[in-house]
Amino acid sequence: MAGGVNRKISAASARAHTRKAKQNSSFKLPSGMLKKTVLLFFVGFLAWAYKATQPPPPKICGSPDGPPVTAARIKLSDGRHLAYKEHGVPKEKANYKIVYVHGFDSCRHDTVIAKTLSAEIVEELGIYIVSFDRPGYGESDPNPKRTVKSMALDIEELADQLGLGSKFYVIGFSMGGQVLWSCLKYIPHRVAGAGLLAPVVNYWWPGFPGNLSGEGYNQQLWQDQWAVRVAHYTPWLTYWWNTQKLFPSSSVVAHSTDILSPQDKELMAKFSGREKYMAQVRQQGEFESLHRDLIVGFGAWEFSPLDLENPFPNNEGSVHLWHGDEDWVVPVMLHRYIAQQLPWIQYHELPGTGHLFPHADGMSDTIIKAILTGEK
């Protein structure tokens, strides 16, 4: 007897059969093509990463695409231009000639000493002050080859071309104060006296005890720790780090008030006049101004300030360092250590003051008298 076969298929078996059919029918790239696709993706990522780390070319003042030249400038021996501004009495009549070095994210107009110094002291002592745009700032040409030493040589050449004589005084604030260590190292024979105002410290200078520099470094905001760390260890990433949006970048670049002490915040009212020229500060591009400052200032130095010798062994001049004990930008304990190691520095620690203390009423008069006349 012939009969039909009644086969029952379970639901589980049906699903398994369906999955197997789908698997067998799925599209597969040949192994060679898959490797090429991965390689192509990797090359594309590298190209994107390279482009992201490359800063745009600077907009040189006076070039067809750059800002106009409005300042007095000198031409340096290497062909670069340095913009400057003169203050005080005419240099031909001056008894004291001072070169002022501005700080981070600033320019020749940010000359706190000249702006707040009393007219009586200027006339009485016969003071001439010249400020200048550091390379890449304002209207001074960028210097892609900028080093710790080159800044001192720029200052020396500026003084020579302006006819300031065999010796002149130097005063610098913040990052400009850091530059003065270079003057004391490379052109000490040209310096009549120096005033370092809250100079920025490089945490990697040889001579700092590891625990001390680490303590100062850890006092910085998280984003500022990373900003200087990148500048020191991977300078080629400095542009990317300070322009990317994934993580917070330097609070100083961002003008964050989180790094200001209570006194600093009170003094911010004195900065209202900066609105007239703020656009000039970064007009040639941020890389050759702000980012180059970070790379040079926190990079590997050719010397350590802690190894400097007294440039005035016969007391023919003096070096002064002022610092506020509530400075949230530059840790005070590092300057206390420097002052201990370099006893020839006249150290002035200011109680209750922050990083912007030079803008306080009467402070410029005190600083100038100490440097020029020795008055305490």
PDB file of N, CA and C in Angstrom, residues 158-222:
ATOM      1  N   LEU A 158      67.506  95.082  18.623  1.00  0.00           N
ATOM      2  CA  LEU A 158      66.579  96.213  18.741  1.00  0.00           C
ATOM      3  C   LEU A 158      67.269  97.376  19.442  1.00  0.00           C
ATOM      4  N   ALA A 159      67.948  97.092  20.548  1.00  0.00           N
ATOM      5  CA  ALA A 159      68.636  98.144  21.303  1.00  0.00           C
ATOM      6  C   ALA A 159      69.728  98.800  20.465  1.00  0.00           C
ATOM      7  N   ASP A 160      70.443  98.012  19.684  1.00  0.00           N
ATOM      8  CA  ASP A 160      71.522  98.563  18.857  1.00  0.00           C
ATOM      9  C   ASP A 160      70.972  99.457  17.755  1.00  0.00           C
ATOM     10  N   GLN A 161      69.909  98.995  17.097  1.00  0.00           N
ATOM     11  CA  GLN A 161      69.375  99.800  15.992  1.00  0.00           C
ATOM     12  C   GLN A 161      68.701 101.084  16.479  1.00  0.00           C
ATOM     13  N   LEU A 162      68.212 101.070  17.717  1.00  0.00           N
ATOM     14  CA  LEU A 162      67.609 102.283  18.266  1.00  0.00           C
ATOM     15  C   LEU A 162      68.636 103.162  18.982  1.00  0.00           C
ATOM     16  N   GLY A 163      69.851 102.685  19.073  1.00  0.00           N
ATOM     17  CA  GLY A 163      70.911 103.484  19.682  1.00  0.00           C
ATOM     18  C   GLY A 163      70.764 103.653  21.186  1.00  0.00           C
ATOM     19  N   LEU A 164      70.476 102.569  21.885  1.00  0.00           N
ATOM     20  CA  LEU A 164      70.283 102.658  23.342  1.00  0.00           C
ATOM     21  C   LEU A 164      71.584 102.601  24.124  1.00  0.00           C
ATOM     22  N   GLY A 165      72.690 102.424  23.449  1.00  0.00           N
ATOM     23  CA  GLY A 165      73.971 102.420  24.145  1.00  0.00           C
ATOM     24  C   GLY A 165      74.454 101.021  24.475  1.00  0.00           C
ATOM     25  N   SER A 166      75.580 100.970  25.162  1.00  0.00           N
ATOM     26  CA  SER A 166      76.211  99.677  25.454  1.00  0.00           C
ATOM     27  C   SER A 166      75.436  98.875  26.491  1.00  0.00           C
ATOM     28  N   LYS A 167      74.692  99.557  27.359  1.00  0.00           N
ATOM     29  CA  LYS A 167      73.912  98.863  28.386  1.00  0.00           C
ATOM     30  C   LYS A 167      72.517  99.465  28.471  1.00  0.00           C
ATOM     31  N   PHE A 168      71.573  98.647  28.798  1.00  0.00           N
ATOM     32  CA  PHE A 168      70.178  99.076  28.945  1.00  0.00           C
ATOM     33  C   PHE A 168      69.502  98.167  29.966  1.00  0.00           C
ATOM     34  N   TYR A 169      68.370  98.612  30.473  1.00  0.00           N
ATOM     35  CA  TYR A 169      67.608  97.832  31.444  1.00  0.00           C
ATOM     36  C   TYR A 169      66.560  96.987  30.717  1.00  0.00           C
ATOM     37  N   VAL A 170      66.212  95.852  31.310  1.00  0.00           N
ATOM     38  CA  VAL A 170      65.174  94.997  30.746  1.00  0.00           C
ATOM     39  C   VAL A 170      64.147  94.677  31.835  1.00  0.00           C
ATOM     40  N   ILE A 171      62.884  94.790  31.467  1.00  0.00           N
ATOM     41  CA  ILE A 171      61.782  94.440  32.364  1.00  0.00           C
ATOM     42  C   ILE A 171      60.802  93.599  31.563  1.00  0.00           C
ATOM     43  N   GLY A 172      60.353  92.490  32.143  1.00  0.00           N
ATOM     44  CA  GLY A 172      59.423  91.627  31.437  1.00  0.00           C
ATOM     45  C   GLY A 172      58.359  91.094  32.369  1.00  0.00           C
ATOM     46  N   PHE A 173      57.160  90.939  31.830  1.00  0.00           N
ATOM     47  CA  PHE A 173      56.020  90.467  32.620  1.00  0.00           C
ATOM     48  C   PHE A 173      55.542  89.111  32.112  1.00  0.00           C
ATOM     49  N   SER A 174      55.305  88.188  33.021  1.00  0.00           N
ATOM     50  CA  SER A 174      54.747  86.869  32.733  1.00  0.00           C
ATOM     51  C   SER A 174      55.635  86.107  31.733  1.00  0.00           C
ATOM     52  N   MET A 175      55.116  85.769  30.552  1.00  0.00           N
ATOM     53  CA  MET A 175      55.951  85.083  29.572  1.00  0.00           C
ATOM     54  C   MET A 175      57.096  85.973  29.119  1.00  0.00           C
ATOM     55  N   GLY A 176      56.893  87.289  29.157  1.00  0.00           N
ATOM     56  CA  GLY A 176      57.977  88.214  28.852  1.00  0.00           C
ATOM     57  C   GLY A 176      59.035  88.220  29.935  1.00  0.00           C
ATOM     58  N   GLY A 177      58.612  87.965  31.184  1.00  0.00           N
ATOM     59  CA  GLY A 177      59.577  87.846  32.272  1.00  0.00           C
ATOM     60  C   GLY A 177      60.444  86.619  32.097  1.00  0.00           C
ATOM     61  N   GLN A 178      59.848  85.543  31.566  1.00  0.00           N
ATOM     62  CA  GLN A 178      60.632  84.329  31.312  1.00  0.00           C
ATOM     63  C   GLN A 178      61.743  84.605  30.304  1.00  0.00           C
ATOM     64  N   VAL A 179      61.459  85.477  29.326  1.00  0.00           N
ATOM     65  CA  VAL A 179      62.453  85.826  28.312  1.00  0.00           C
ATOM     66  C   VAL A 179      63.698  86.446  28.939  1.00  0.00           C
ATOM     67  N   LEU A 180      63.537  87.128  30.064  1.00  0.00           N
ATOM     68  CA  LEU A 180      64.673  87.815  30.681  1.00  0.00           C
ATOM     69  C   LEU A 180      65.750  86.857  31.168  1.00  0.00           C
ATOM     70  N   TRP A 181      65.374  85.606  31.477  1.00  0.00           N
ATOM     71  CA  TRP A 181      66.412  84.629  31.832  1.00  0.00           C
ATOM     72  C   TRP A 181      67.376  84.464  30.647  1.00  0.00           C
ATOM     73  N   SER A 182      66.847  84.532  29.429  1.00  0.00           N
ATOM     74  CA  SER A 182      67.685  84.418  28.234  1.00  0.00           C
ATOM     75  C   SER A 182      68.641  85.599  28.120  1.00  0.00           C
ATOM     76  N   CYS A 183      68.152  86.788  28.485  1.00  0.00           N
ATOM     77  CA  CYS A 183      69.027  87.967  28.453  1.00  0.00           C
ATOM     78  C   CYS A 183      70.165  87.817  29.457  1.00  0.00           C
ATOM     79  N   LEU A 184      69.851  87.300  30.635  1.00  0.00           N
ATOM     80  CA  LEU A 184      70.880  87.127  31.663  1.00  0.00           C
ATOM     81  C   LEU A 184      71.874  86.037  31.286  1.00  0.00           C
ATOM     82  N   LYS A 185      71.449  85.123  30.431  1.00  0.00           N
ATOM     83  CA  LYS A 185      72.334  84.048  29.974  1.00  0.00           C
ATOM     84  C   LYS A 185      73.188  84.470  28.788  1.00  0.00           C
ATOM     85  N   TYR A 186      72.556  85.060  27.774  1.00  0.00           N
ATOM     86  CA  TYR A 186      73.225  85.262  26.492  1.00  0.00           C
ATOM     87  C   TYR A 186      73.749  86.676  26.260  1.00  0.00           C
ATOM     88  N   ILE A 187      73.164  87.695  26.911  1.00  0.00           N
ATOM     89  CA  ILE A 187      73.671  89.065  26.710  1.00  0.00           C
ATOM     90  C   ILE A 187      73.841  89.782  28.066  1.00  0.00           C
ATOM     91  N   PRO A 188      74.409  89.134  29.062  1.00  0.00           N
ATOM     92  CA  PRO A 188      74.535  89.782  30.375  1.00  0.00           C
ATOM     93  C   PRO A 188      75.384  91.039  30.332  1.00  0.00           C
ATOM     94  N   HIS A 189      76.319  91.110  29.379  1.00  0.00           N
ATOM     95  CA  HIS A 189      77.202  92.274  29.262  1.00  0.00           C
ATOM     96  C   HIS A 189      76.466  93.507  28.762  1.00  0.00           C
ATOM     97  N   ARG A 190      75.226  93.321  28.255  1.00  0.00           N
ATOM     98  CA  ARG A 190      74.451  94.445  27.759  1.00  0.00           C
ATOM     99  C   ARG A 190      73.399  94.927  28.761  1.00  0.00           C
ATOM    100  N   VAL A 191      73.206  94.159  29.820  1.00  0.00           N
ATOM    101  CA  VAL A 191      72.125  94.434  30.767  1.00  0.00           C
ATOM    102  C   VAL A 191      72.628  95.290  31.931  1.00  0.00           C
ATOM    103  N   ALA A 192      71.980  96.444  32.138  1.00  0.00           N
ATOM    104  CA  ALA A 192      72.318  97.320  33.263  1.00  0.00           C
ATOM    105  C   ALA A 192      71.545  96.937  34.526  1.00  0.00           C
ATOM    106  N   GLY A 193      70.418  96.277  34.348  1.00  0.00           N
ATOM    107  CA  GLY A 193      69.567  95.852  35.462  1.00  0.00           C
ATOM    108  C   GLY A 193      68.354  95.148  34.893  1.00  0.00           C
ATOM    109  N   ALA A 194      67.714  94.329  35.723  1.00  0.00           N
ATOM    110  CA  ALA A 194      66.591  93.547  35.212  1.00  0.00           C
ATOM    111  C   ALA A 194      65.485  93.439  36.256  1.00  0.00           C
ATOM    112  N   GLY A 195      64.246  93.416  35.748  1.00  0.00           N
ATOM    113  CA  GLY A 195      63.082  93.225  36.610  1.00  0.00           C
ATOM    114  C   GLY A 195      62.173  92.159  36.028  1.00  0.00           C
ATOM    115  N   LEU A 196      62.051  91.035  36.717  1.00  0.00           N
ATOM    116  CA  LEU A 196      61.198  89.941  36.273  1.00  0.00           C
ATOM    117  C   LEU A 196      59.897  90.001  37.073  1.00  0.00           C
ATOM    118  N   LEU A 197      58.783  90.200  36.373  1.00  0.00           N
ATOM    119  CA  LEU A 197      57.498  90.369  37.028  1.00  0.00           C
ATOM    120  C   LEU A 197      56.647  89.125  36.790  1.00  0.00           C
ATOM    121  N   ALA A 198      56.453  88.328  37.829  1.00  0.00           N
ATOM    122  CA  ALA A 198      55.677  87.086  37.733  1.00  0.00           C
ATOM    123  C   ALA A 198      56.084  86.259  36.516  1.00  0.00           C
ATOM    124  N   PRO A 199      57.383  85.987  36.344  1.00  0.00           N
ATOM    125  CA  PRO A 199      57.815  85.272  35.140  1.00  0.00           C
ATOM    126  C   PRO A 199      57.287  83.840  35.109  1.00  0.00           C
ATOM    127  N   VAL A 200      56.891  83.396  33.938  1.00  0.00           N
ATOM    128  CA  VAL A 200      56.409  82.034  33.757  1.00  0.00           C
ATOM    129  C   VAL A 200      57.544  81.053  34.013  1.00  0.00           C
ATOM    130  N   VAL A 201      57.218  79.927  34.627  1.00  0.00           N
ATOM    131  CA  VAL A 201      58.211  78.910  34.963  1.00  0.00           C
ATOM    132  C   VAL A 201      58.014  77.687  34.075  1.00  0.00           C
ATOM    133  N   ASN A 202      59.130  77.123  33.615  1.00  0.00           N
ATOM    134  CA  ASN A 202      59.110  75.854  32.885  1.00  0.00           C
ATOM    135  C   ASN A 202      59.313  74.734  33.907  1.00  0.00           C
ATOM    136  N   TYR A 203      58.321  73.856  34.031  1.00  0.00           N
ATOM    137  CA  TYR A 203      58.369  72.807  35.056  1.00  0.00           C
ATOM    138  C   TYR A 203      59.471  71.785  34.805  1.00  0.00           C
ATOM    139  N   TRP A 204      60.037  71.809  33.598  1.00  0.00           N
ATOM    140  CA  TRP A 204      61.067  70.820  33.245  1.00  0.00           C
ATOM    141  C   TRP A 204      62.467  71.400  33.302  1.00  0.00           C
ATOM    142  N   TRP A 205      62.641  72.588  33.878  1.00  0.00           N
ATOM    143  CA  TRP A 205      63.994  73.113  34.028  1.00  0.00           C
ATOM    144  C   TRP A 205      64.810  72.198  34.937  1.00  0.00           C
ATOM    145  N   PRO A 206      66.001  71.796  34.515  1.00  0.00           N
ATOM    146  CA  PRO A 206      66.868  71.022  35.408  1.00  0.00           C
ATOM    147  C   PRO A 206      67.202  71.835  36.653  1.00  0.00           C
ATOM    148  N   GLY A 207      67.267  71.174  37.770  1.00  0.00           N
ATOM    149  CA  GLY A 207      67.588  71.850  39.029  1.00  0.00           C
ATOM    150  C   GLY A 207      66.424  71.919  39.986  1.00  0.00           C
ATOM    151  N   PHE A 208      65.195  71.820  39.462  1.00  0.00           N
ATOM    152  CA  PHE A 208      64.031  71.775  40.344  1.00  0.00           C
ATOM    153  C   PHE A 208      63.918  70.382  40.961  1.00  0.00           C
ATOM    154  N   PRO A 209      63.744  70.285  42.267  1.00  0.00           N
ATOM    155  CA  PRO A 209      63.426  68.974  42.846  1.00  0.00           C
ATOM    156  C   PRO A 209      62.135  68.446  42.227  1.00  0.00           C
ATOM    157  N   GLY A 210      62.107  67.149  41.915  1.00  0.00           N
ATOM    158  CA  GLY A 210      60.961  66.571  41.238  1.00  0.00           C
ATOM    159  C   GLY A 210      59.654  66.772  41.982  1.00  0.00           C
ATOM    160  N   ASN A 211      59.711  66.647  43.312  1.00  0.00           N
ATOM    161  CA  ASN A 211      58.467  66.795  44.077  1.00  0.00           C
ATOM    162  C   ASN A 211      57.966  68.235  44.051  1.00  0.00           C
ATOM    163  N   LEU A 212      58.900  69.203  43.966  1.00  0.00           N
ATOM    164  CA  LEU A 212      58.509  70.611  43.957  1.00  0.00           C
ATOM    165  C   LEU A 212      57.893  71.006  42.621  1.00  0.00           C
ATOM    166  N   SER A 213      58.560  70.650  41.527  1.00  0.00           N
ATOM    167  CA  SER A 213      58.009  70.981  40.214  1.00  0.00           C
ATOM    168  C   SER A 213      56.697  70.235  39.990  1.00  0.00           C
ATOM    169  N   GLY A 214      56.610  69.005  40.504  1.00  0.00           N
ATOM    170  CA  GLY A 214      55.365  68.254  40.393  1.00  0.00           C
ATOM    171  C   GLY A 214      54.232  68.905  41.163  1.00  0.00           C
ATOM    172  N   GLU A 215      54.556  69.431  42.339  1.00  0.00           N
ATOM    173  CA  GLU A 215      53.534  70.117  43.141  1.00  0.00           C
ATOM    174  C   GLU A 215      53.026  71.358  42.426  1.00  0.00           C
ATOM    175  N   GLY A 216      53.964  72.124  41.855  1.00  0.00           N
ATOM    176  CA  GLY A 216      53.552  73.320  41.121  1.00  0.00           C
ATOM    177  C   GLY A 216      52.738  72.976  39.891  1.00  0.00           C
ATOM    178  N   TYR A 217      53.177  71.943  39.174  1.00  0.00           N
ATOM    179  CA  TYR A 217      52.464  71.514  37.973  1.00  0.00           C
ATOM    180  C   TYR A 217      51.044  71.072  38.314  1.00  0.00           C
ATOM    181  N   ASN A 218      50.885  70.337  39.381  1.00  0.00           N
ATOM    182  CA  ASN A 218      49.563  69.820  39.758  1.00  0.00           C
ATOM    183  C   ASN A 218      48.630  70.896  40.297  1.00  0.00           C
ATOM    184  N   GLN A 219      49.158  72.064  40.597  1.00  0.00           N
ATOM    185  CA  GLN A 219      48.297  73.165  41.036  1.00  0.00           C
ATOM    186  C   GLN A 219      47.556  73.808  39.863  1.00  0.00           C
ATOM    187  N   GLN A 220      48.021  73.523  38.648  1.00  0.00           N
ATOM    188  CA  GLN A 220      47.372  74.105  37.483  1.00  0.00           C
ATOM    189  C   GLN A 220      46.058  73.389  37.186  1.00  0.00           C
ATOM    190  N   LEU A 221      45.176  74.071  36.478  1.00  0.00           N
ATOM    191  CA  LEU A 221      43.950  73.435  36.034  1.00  0.00           C
ATOM    192  C   LEU A 221      44.289  72.267  35.114  1.00  0.00           C
ATOM    193  N   TRP A 222      43.385  71.292  35.064  1.00  0.00           N
ATOM    194  CA  TRP A 222      43.628  70.085  34.278  1.00  0.00           C
ATOM    195  C   TRP A 222      43.980  70.421  32.829  1.00  0.00           C
TER     196      TRP A 222
END
